[in-house]
Coordinates of C-alpha atoms and ligand atoms in Angstrom, one line a residue:
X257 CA 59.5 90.7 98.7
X258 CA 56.7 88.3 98.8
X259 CA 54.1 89.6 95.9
X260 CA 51.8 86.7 96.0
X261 CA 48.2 88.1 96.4
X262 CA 46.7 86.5 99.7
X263 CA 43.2 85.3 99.2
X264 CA 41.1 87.7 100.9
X265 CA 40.6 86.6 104.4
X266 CA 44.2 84.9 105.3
X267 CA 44.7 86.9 108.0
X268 CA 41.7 85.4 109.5
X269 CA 41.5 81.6 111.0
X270 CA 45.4 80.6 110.7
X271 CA 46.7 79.2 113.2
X272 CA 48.8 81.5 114.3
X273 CA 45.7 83.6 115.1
X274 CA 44.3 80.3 116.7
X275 CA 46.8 80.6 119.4
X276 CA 46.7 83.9 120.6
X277 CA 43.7 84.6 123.5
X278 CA 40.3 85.7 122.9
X279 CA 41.1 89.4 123.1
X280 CA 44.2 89.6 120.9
X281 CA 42.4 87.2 118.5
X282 CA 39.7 90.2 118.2
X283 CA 42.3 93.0 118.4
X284 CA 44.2 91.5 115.4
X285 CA 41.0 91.0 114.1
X286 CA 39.8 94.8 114.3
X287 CA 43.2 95.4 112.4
X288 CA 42.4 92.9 110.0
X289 CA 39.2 95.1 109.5
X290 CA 40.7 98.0 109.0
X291 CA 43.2 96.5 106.1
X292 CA 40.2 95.0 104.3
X293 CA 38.3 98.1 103.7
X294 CA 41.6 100.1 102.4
X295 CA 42.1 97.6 100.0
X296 CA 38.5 97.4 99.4
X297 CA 38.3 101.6 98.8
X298 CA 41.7 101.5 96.6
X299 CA 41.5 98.1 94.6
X300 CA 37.9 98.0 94.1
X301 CA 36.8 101.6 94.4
X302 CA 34.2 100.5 97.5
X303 CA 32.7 103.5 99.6
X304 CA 34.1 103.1 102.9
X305 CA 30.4 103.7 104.2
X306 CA 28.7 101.3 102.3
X307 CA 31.3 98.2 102.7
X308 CA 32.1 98.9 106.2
X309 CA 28.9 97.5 107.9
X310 CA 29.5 94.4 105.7
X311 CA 33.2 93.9 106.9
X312 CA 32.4 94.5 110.4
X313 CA 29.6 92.4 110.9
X314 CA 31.8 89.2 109.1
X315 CA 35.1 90.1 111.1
X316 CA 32.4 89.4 114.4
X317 CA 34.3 91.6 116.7
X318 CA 33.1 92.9 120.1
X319 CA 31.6 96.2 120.4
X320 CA 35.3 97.6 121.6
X321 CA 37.4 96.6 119.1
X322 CA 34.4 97.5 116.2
X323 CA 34.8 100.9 117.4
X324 CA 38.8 100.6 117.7
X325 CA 38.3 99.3 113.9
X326 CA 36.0 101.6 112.7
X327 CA 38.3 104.9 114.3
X328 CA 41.7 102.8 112.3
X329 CA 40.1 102.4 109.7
X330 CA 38.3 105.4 109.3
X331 CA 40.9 107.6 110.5
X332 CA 43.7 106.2 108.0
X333 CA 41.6 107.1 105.3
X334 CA 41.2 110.7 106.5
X335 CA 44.8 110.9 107.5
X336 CA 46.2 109.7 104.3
X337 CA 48.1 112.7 103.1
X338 CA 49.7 113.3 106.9
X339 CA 51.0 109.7 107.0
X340 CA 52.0 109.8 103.3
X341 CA 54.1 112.6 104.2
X342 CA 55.3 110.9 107.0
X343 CA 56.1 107.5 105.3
X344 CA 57.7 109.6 102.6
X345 CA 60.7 110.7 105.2
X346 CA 60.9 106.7 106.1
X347 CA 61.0 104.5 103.1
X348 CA 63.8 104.8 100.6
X349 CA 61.4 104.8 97.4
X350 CA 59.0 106.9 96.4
X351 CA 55.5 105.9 97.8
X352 CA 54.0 104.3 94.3
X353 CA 56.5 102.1 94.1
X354 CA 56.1 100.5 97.2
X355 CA 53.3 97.5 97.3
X356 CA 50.4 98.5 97.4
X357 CA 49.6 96.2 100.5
X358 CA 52.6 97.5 102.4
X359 CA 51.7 101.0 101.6
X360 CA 48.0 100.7 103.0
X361 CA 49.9 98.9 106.1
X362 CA 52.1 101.4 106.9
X363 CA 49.3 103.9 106.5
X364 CA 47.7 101.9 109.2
X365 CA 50.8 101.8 111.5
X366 CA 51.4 105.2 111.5
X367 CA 47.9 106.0 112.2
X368 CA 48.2 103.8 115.2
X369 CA 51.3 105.1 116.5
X370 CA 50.8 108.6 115.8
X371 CA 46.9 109.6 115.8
X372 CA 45.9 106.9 118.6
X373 CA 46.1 105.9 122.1
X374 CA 47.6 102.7 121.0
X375 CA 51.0 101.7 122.6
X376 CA 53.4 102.3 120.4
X377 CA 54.7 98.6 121.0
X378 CA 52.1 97.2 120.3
X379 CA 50.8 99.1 117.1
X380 CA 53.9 98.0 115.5
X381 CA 54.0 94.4 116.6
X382 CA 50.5 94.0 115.6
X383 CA 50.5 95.7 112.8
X384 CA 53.9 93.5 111.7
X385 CA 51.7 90.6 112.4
X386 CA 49.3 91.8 110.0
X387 CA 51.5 92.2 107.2
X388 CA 53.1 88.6 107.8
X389 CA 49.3 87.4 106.8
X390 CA 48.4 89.1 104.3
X391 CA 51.8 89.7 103.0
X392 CA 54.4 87.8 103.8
X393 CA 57.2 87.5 105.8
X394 CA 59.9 90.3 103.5
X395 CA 57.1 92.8 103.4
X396 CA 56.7 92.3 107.0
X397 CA 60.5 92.8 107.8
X398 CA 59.9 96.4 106.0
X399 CA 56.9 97.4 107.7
X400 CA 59.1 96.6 111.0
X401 CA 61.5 99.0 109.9
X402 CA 59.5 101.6 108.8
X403 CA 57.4 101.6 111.8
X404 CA 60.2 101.6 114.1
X405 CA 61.4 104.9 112.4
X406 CA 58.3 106.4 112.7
X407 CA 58.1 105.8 116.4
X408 CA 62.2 106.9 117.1
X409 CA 61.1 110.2 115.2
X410 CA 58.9 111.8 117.7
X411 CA 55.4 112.0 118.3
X412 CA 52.6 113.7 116.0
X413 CA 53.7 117.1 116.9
X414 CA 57.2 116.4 115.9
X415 CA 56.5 115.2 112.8
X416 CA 54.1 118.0 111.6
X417 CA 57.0 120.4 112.8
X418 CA 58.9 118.2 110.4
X419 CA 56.9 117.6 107.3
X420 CA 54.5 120.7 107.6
X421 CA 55.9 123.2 109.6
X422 CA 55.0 126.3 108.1
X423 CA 50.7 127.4 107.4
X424 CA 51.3 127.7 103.9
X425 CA 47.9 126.0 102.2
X426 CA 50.3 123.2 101.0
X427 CA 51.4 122.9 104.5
X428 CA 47.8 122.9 106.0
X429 CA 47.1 120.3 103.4
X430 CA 49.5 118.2 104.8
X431 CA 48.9 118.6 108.3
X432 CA 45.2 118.7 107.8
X433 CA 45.2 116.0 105.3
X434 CA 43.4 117.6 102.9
X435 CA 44.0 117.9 99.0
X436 CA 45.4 121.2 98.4
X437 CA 43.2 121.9 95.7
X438 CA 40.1 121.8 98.5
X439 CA 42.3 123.5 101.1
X440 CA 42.3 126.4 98.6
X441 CA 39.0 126.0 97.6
X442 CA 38.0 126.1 101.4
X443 CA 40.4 129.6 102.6
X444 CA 38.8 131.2 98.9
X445 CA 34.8 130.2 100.9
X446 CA 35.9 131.0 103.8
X447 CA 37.4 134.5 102.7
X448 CA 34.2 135.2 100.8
X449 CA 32.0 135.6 104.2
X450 CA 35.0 137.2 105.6
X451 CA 36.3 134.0 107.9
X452 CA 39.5 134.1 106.4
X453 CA 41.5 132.9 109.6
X454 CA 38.4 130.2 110.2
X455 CA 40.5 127.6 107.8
X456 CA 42.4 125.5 110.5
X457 CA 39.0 125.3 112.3
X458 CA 37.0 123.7 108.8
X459 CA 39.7 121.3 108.4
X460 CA 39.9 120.4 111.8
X461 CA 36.0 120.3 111.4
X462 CA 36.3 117.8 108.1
X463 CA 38.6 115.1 110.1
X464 CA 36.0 114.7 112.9
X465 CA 33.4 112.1 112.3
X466 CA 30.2 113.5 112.6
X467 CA 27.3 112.0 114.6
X468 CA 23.8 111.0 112.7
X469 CA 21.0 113.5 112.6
X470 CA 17.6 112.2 112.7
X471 CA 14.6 114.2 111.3
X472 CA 10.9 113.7 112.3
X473 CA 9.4 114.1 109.2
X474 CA 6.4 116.8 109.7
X475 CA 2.6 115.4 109.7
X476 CA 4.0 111.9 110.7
X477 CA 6.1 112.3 113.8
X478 CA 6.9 114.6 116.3
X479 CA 10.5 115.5 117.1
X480 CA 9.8 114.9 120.7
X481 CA 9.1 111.5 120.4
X482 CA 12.7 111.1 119.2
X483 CA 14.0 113.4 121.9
X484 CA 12.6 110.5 124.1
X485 CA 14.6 107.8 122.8
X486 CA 17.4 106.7 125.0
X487 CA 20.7 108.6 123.2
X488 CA 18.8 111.0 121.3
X489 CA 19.4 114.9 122.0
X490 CA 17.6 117.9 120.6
X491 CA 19.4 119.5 116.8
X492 CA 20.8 123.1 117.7
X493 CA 18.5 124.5 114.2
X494 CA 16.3 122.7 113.0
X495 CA 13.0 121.7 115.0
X496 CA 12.5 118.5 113.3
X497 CA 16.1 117.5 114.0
X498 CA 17.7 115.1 116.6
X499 CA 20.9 114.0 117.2
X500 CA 21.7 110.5 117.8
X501 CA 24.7 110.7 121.1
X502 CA 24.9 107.1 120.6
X503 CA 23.7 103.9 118.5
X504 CA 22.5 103.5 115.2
X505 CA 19.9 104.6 113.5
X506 CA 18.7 101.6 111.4
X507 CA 18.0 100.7 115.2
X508 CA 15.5 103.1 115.7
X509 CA 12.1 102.0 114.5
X510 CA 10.8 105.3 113.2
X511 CA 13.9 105.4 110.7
X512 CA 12.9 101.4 109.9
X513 CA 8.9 102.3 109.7
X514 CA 10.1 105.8 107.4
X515 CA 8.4 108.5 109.7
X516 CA 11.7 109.3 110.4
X517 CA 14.9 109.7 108.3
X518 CA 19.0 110.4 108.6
X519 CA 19.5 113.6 107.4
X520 CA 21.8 116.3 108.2
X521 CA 20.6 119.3 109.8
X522 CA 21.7 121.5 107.4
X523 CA 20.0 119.6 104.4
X524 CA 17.2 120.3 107.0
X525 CA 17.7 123.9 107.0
X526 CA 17.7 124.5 103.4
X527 CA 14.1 122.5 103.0
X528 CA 13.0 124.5 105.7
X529 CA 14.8 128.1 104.2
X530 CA 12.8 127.3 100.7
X531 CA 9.3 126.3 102.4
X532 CA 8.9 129.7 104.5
X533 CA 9.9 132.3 101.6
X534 CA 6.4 134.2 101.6
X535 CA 4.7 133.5 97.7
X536 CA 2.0 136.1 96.8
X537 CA -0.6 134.0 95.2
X538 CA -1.2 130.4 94.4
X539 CA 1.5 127.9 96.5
X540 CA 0.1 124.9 95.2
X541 CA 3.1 123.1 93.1
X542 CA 6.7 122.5 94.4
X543 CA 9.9 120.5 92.9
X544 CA 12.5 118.8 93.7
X545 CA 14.6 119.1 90.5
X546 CA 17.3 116.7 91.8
X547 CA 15.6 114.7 94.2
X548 CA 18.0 111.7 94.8
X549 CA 18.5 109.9 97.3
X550 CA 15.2 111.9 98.6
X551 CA 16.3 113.3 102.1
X552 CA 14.8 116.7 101.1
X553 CA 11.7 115.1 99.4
X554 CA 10.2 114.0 102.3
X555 CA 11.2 116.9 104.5
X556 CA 9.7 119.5 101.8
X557 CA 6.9 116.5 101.7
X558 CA 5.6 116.8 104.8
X559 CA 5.6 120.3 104.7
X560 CA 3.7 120.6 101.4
X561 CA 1.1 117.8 102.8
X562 CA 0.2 120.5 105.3
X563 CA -0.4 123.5 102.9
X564 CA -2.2 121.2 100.4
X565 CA 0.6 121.7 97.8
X566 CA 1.6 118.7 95.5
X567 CA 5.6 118.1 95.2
X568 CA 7.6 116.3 92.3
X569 CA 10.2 115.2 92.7
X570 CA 12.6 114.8 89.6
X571 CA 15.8 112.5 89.6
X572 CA 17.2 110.9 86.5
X573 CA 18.8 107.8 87.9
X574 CA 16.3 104.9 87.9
X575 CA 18.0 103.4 91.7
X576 CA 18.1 107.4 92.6
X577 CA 14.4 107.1 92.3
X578 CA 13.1 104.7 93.7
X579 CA 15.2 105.4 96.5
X580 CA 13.1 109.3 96.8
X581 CA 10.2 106.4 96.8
X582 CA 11.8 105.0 99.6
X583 CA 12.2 107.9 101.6
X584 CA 8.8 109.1 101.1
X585 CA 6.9 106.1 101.7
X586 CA 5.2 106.5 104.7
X587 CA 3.4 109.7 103.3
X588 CA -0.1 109.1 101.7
X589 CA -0.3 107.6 98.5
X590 CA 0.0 110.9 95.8
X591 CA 2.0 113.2 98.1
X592 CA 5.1 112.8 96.1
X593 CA 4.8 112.4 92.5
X594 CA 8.4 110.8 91.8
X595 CA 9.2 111.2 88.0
X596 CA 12.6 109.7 86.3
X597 CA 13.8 111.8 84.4
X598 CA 16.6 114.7 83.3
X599 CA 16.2 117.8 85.4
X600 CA 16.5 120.0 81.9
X601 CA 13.9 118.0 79.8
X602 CA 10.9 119.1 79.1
X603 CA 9.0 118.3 82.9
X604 CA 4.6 117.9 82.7
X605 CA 4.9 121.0 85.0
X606 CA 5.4 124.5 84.2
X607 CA 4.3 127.7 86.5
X608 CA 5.7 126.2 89.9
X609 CA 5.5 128.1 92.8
X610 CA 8.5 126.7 94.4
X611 CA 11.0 125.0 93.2
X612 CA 14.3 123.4 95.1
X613 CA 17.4 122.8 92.9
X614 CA 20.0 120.5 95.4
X615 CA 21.9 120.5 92.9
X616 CA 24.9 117.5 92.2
X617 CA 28.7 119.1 93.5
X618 CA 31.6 117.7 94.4
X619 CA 30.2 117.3 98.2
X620 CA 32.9 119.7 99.9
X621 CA 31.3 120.6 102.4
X622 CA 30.7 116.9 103.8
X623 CA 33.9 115.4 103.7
X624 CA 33.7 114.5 107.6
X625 CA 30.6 112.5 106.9
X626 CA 32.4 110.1 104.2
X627 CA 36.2 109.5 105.0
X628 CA 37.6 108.4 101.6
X629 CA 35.7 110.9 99.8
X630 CA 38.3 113.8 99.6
X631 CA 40.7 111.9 97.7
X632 CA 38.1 110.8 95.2
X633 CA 37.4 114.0 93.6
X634 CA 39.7 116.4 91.2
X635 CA 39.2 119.9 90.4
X636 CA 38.4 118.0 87.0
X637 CA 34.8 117.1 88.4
X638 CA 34.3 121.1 88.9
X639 CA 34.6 121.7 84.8
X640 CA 32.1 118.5 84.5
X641 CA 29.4 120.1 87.2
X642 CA 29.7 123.3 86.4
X643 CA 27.6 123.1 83.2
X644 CA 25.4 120.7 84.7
X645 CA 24.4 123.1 87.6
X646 CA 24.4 126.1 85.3
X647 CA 22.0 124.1 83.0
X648 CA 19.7 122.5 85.9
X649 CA 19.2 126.3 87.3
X650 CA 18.2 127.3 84.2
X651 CA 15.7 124.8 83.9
X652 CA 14.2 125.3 87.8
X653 CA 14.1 129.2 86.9
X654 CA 12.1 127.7 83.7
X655 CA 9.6 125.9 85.6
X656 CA 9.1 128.3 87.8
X657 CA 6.0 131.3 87.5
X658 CA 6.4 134.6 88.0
X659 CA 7.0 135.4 91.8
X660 CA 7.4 132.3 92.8
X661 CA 10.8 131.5 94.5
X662 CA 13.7 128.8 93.8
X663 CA 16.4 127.4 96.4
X664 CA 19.9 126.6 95.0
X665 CA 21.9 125.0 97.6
X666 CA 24.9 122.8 97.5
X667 CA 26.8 120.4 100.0
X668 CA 29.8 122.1 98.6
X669 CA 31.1 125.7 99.5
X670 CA 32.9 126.0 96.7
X671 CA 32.6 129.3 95.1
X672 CA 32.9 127.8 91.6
X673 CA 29.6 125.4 92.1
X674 CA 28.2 128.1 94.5
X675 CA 28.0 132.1 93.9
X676 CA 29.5 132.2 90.6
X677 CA 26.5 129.7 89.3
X678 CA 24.3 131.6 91.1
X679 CA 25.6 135.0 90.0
X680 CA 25.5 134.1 86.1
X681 CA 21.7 133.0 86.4
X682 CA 21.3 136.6 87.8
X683 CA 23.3 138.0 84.9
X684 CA 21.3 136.4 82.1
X685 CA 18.1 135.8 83.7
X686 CA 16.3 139.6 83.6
X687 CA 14.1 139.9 86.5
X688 CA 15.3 137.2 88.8
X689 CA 15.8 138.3 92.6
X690 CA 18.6 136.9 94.7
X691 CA 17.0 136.9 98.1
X692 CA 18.7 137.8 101.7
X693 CA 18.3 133.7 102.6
X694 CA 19.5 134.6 106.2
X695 CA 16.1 135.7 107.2
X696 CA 15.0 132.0 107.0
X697 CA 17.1 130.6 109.2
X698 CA 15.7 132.1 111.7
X699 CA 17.8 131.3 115.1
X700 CA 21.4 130.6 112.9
X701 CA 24.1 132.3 113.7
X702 CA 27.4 133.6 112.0
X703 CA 25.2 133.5 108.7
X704 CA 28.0 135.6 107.0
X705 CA 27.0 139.1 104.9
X706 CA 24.2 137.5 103.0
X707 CA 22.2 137.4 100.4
X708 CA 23.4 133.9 100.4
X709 CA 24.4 131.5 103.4
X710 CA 27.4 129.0 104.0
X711 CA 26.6 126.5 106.7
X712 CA 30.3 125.4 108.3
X713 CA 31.2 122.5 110.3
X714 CA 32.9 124.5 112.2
X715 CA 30.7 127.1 113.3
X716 CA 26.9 125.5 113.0
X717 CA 27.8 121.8 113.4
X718 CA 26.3 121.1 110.0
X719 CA 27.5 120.1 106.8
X720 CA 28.8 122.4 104.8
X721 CA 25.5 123.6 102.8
X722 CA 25.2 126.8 101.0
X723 CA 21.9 128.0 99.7
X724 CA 20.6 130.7 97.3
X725 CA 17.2 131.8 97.3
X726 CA 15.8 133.6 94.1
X727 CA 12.9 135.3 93.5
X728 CA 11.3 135.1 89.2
X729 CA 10.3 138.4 88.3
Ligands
SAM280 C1 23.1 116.5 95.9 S1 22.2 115.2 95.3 C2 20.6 115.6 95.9 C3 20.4 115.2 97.3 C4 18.9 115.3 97.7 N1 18.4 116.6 97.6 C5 18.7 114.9 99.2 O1 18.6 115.7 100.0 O2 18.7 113.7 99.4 C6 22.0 115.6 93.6 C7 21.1 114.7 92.8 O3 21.0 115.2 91.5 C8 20.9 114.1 90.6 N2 21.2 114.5 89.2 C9 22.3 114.4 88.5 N3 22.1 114.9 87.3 C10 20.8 115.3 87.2 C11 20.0 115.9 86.2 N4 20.5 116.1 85.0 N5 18.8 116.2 86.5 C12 18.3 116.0 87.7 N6 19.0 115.5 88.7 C13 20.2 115.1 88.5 C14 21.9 113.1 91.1 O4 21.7 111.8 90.7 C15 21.7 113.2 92.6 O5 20.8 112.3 93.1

């Protein structure tokens, strides 16, 4: 086997690709694509979202075969435990000894042969092309084999019937491609609000790529100006929200000019939940305890502009910061008093009358939005947050006066990161109120049995947010 490292873009520009007509040029091209950004996630611990624009633009492919690229790439990095699994049955080694090059190949052949409309033909020859550029002719000869296996083997329904034919969680996992620690950490949500038989739907949910949500952020735009943009649809919940059917939204000049931003619509929900909880008395001072990247901020902004209430917004990462900044630029100057520092220090402010705690979680519940991001995490990450959120709630219950009301939400279902924080506050905080939150979603449906809500994928079309609301006593 050939294990010389191939500089970065020999598969582009040689002349065997010089031959070949315009459309296969760009059709090995979107492959090419694809390969770069799994070795850029694996070998250089890249977010797929962040490097993806980047690869696409410099592979200069036409609109098809970006989106052809972007569903190969995309898809093998969702997929990865189902193709492992798959491999596994086809290779005569176990999968970490193979090259790492071969391995993310093959992930992308089987992904093309089984999860795609490719022709089976040609996902393999192209695919064998592939490896003979970036590496080598023996790695090639392997892939060939492989790929042929996984083609004489059946179809996808064959080989879950084959590597995951039962609906045991590790089963799911496998067919679902999901790490089995999350699949159990979704059926244990899921059972909380009495879904239990809901789990094939989330993880069906989680491998779907999600379209972009606009918001009109209140006082500066109106939603229906959006609503009139070619592409753009009405959100189901929240009336700021629109859905972008097609495009980008850096295209959109409201997202370039900040009077509108990307946000999901049920990051939307919980800024809107925490803004209409009636406060007796003053409701002039609001946080944001853990502001970054700001997509609440200027939601909760707007909405504090209107009712003359200040908001600060707390983040202790200086490029988490100035991103809030960012997002809340197009407000006056002094609507959003943007402060760098540790959620649990000692803040200027005391006695606020409502305070939102987003607080950081190992993003469960928005796996479809970011494709590599389920393998990232490890239930390790749960004993790191779980301190951290337990110690951030403390402080927003801190800051906050008497009767005044805090929203604990996460982008995580996770019952570890979610109720059980939640329910130890209650325990050692006399006098604090956990709130029916379903109230304030007015409209939602399927909000479970309350007092606190799970948005689902699934079910609402959101992320999957959960929110507390308490009430200082
Ligand atoms: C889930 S994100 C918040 C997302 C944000 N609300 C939005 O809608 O754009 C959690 C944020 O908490 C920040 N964070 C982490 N540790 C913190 C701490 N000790 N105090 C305050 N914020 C913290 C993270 O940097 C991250 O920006």
């Amino acid at each position: 086997m050939n294990d010389r490292q191939p500089p970065r873009s020999s598969n582009r520009g040689s002349p065997g690709v010089q031959r070949r007509s315009r459309h296969e040029r760009s059709a090995r091209g979107a492959r090419g694509a694809a390969y770069d950004l799994l070795h850029e996630v694996a070998a250089e611990d890249a977010y797929a979202n962040l490097v993806w624009p980047r690869i696409l633009r410099e592979a200069n492919l036409s609109d098809r075969d970006a989106a052809f690229a972007t569903e190969l790439a995309y898809g093998t990095l969702r997929w990865r435990a189902f193709l492992d699994a798959v491999i596994a049955e086809c290779v005569d080694r176990p999968l970490d000894r193979l090259d790492p090059r071969v391995w993310d190949l093959l992930r992308l052949g089987t992904y093309q042969i089984l999860m795609m409309a490719t022709a089976e033909h040609a996902a393999v020859a192209e695919t064998v092309n592939l490896a003979k550029s970036v590496a080598g002719e023996g790695p090639a000869r392997l892939v060939n084999a492989v790929l042929r296996r996984v083609v004489r083997e059946g179809d996808r329904e064959a080989w879950i019937a084959g590597v995951a034919p039962g609906d045991s969680l590790a089963e799911l996992s496998i067919e679902w491609s999901h790490p089995e620690w999350m699949t159990t950490a979704l059926a244990e949500a899921l059972g909380a609000q009495g879904r239990r038989g809901d789990l094939v739907d989330v993880l069906r949910a989680d491998n779907a790529p999600a379209r972009p949500v606009l918001v009109a952020r209140p006082g500066l735009l109106d939603a229906q100006s959006l609503y009139e943009l070619e592409g753009v649809q009405p959100g189901r919940w929240s009336p700021y929200a629109a859905v972008l059917e097609r495009g980008r939204p850096e295209d959109i000049a409201e997202v370039r000019n900040g009077t509108a931003g990307v946000q999901d619509e049920g990051s939307q929900l919980v800024a809107l939940a925490l803004a209409s909880v009636p406060v007796d008395g003053p409701d002039a001072t609001w946080v944001d305890l853990a502001a970054g990247p700001g997509g609440k901020t200027a939601l909760l902004a707007g909405l504090a502009l209107e009712r003359h209430a200040r908001l600060i917004a707390v983040e202790p990462h200086r490029h988490r910061a100035d991103l809030v900044s960012q997002a809340v630029r197009s407000y006056p100057p002094g609507t959003v008093e943007v402060v760098c520092a540790d959620g649990r220090d000692e803040l200027l402010v005391t006695q606020a009358d409502r305070v939102l705690l987003d607080a950081p979680c190992t993003g469960l519940g928005a796996l479809r939005r970011r494709p590599e991001a389920r393998w990232r995490r490890s239930p390790a990450d749960l004993a790191t947050l779980g301190p951290l959120q337990r110690e951030l709630l403390d402080a927003a219950i801190g800051l906050t006066r008497l009767g005044g009301v805090i929203a604990y939400s996460t982008c995580s279902p996770h019952l570890i990161e979610t109720d059980l924080v939640v329910d130890s506050a209650v325990r050692r905080h006399p006098g604090l109120e956990l709130l029916d939150a379903r109230p304030y979603l007015p409209g939602v449906p399927d909000l479970g049995p309350g007092p606190t809500v799970r948005l689902w994928p699934h079910l609402h079309g959101t992320d999957g947010m959960y929110l507390a609301l308490l009430r200082r006593g």
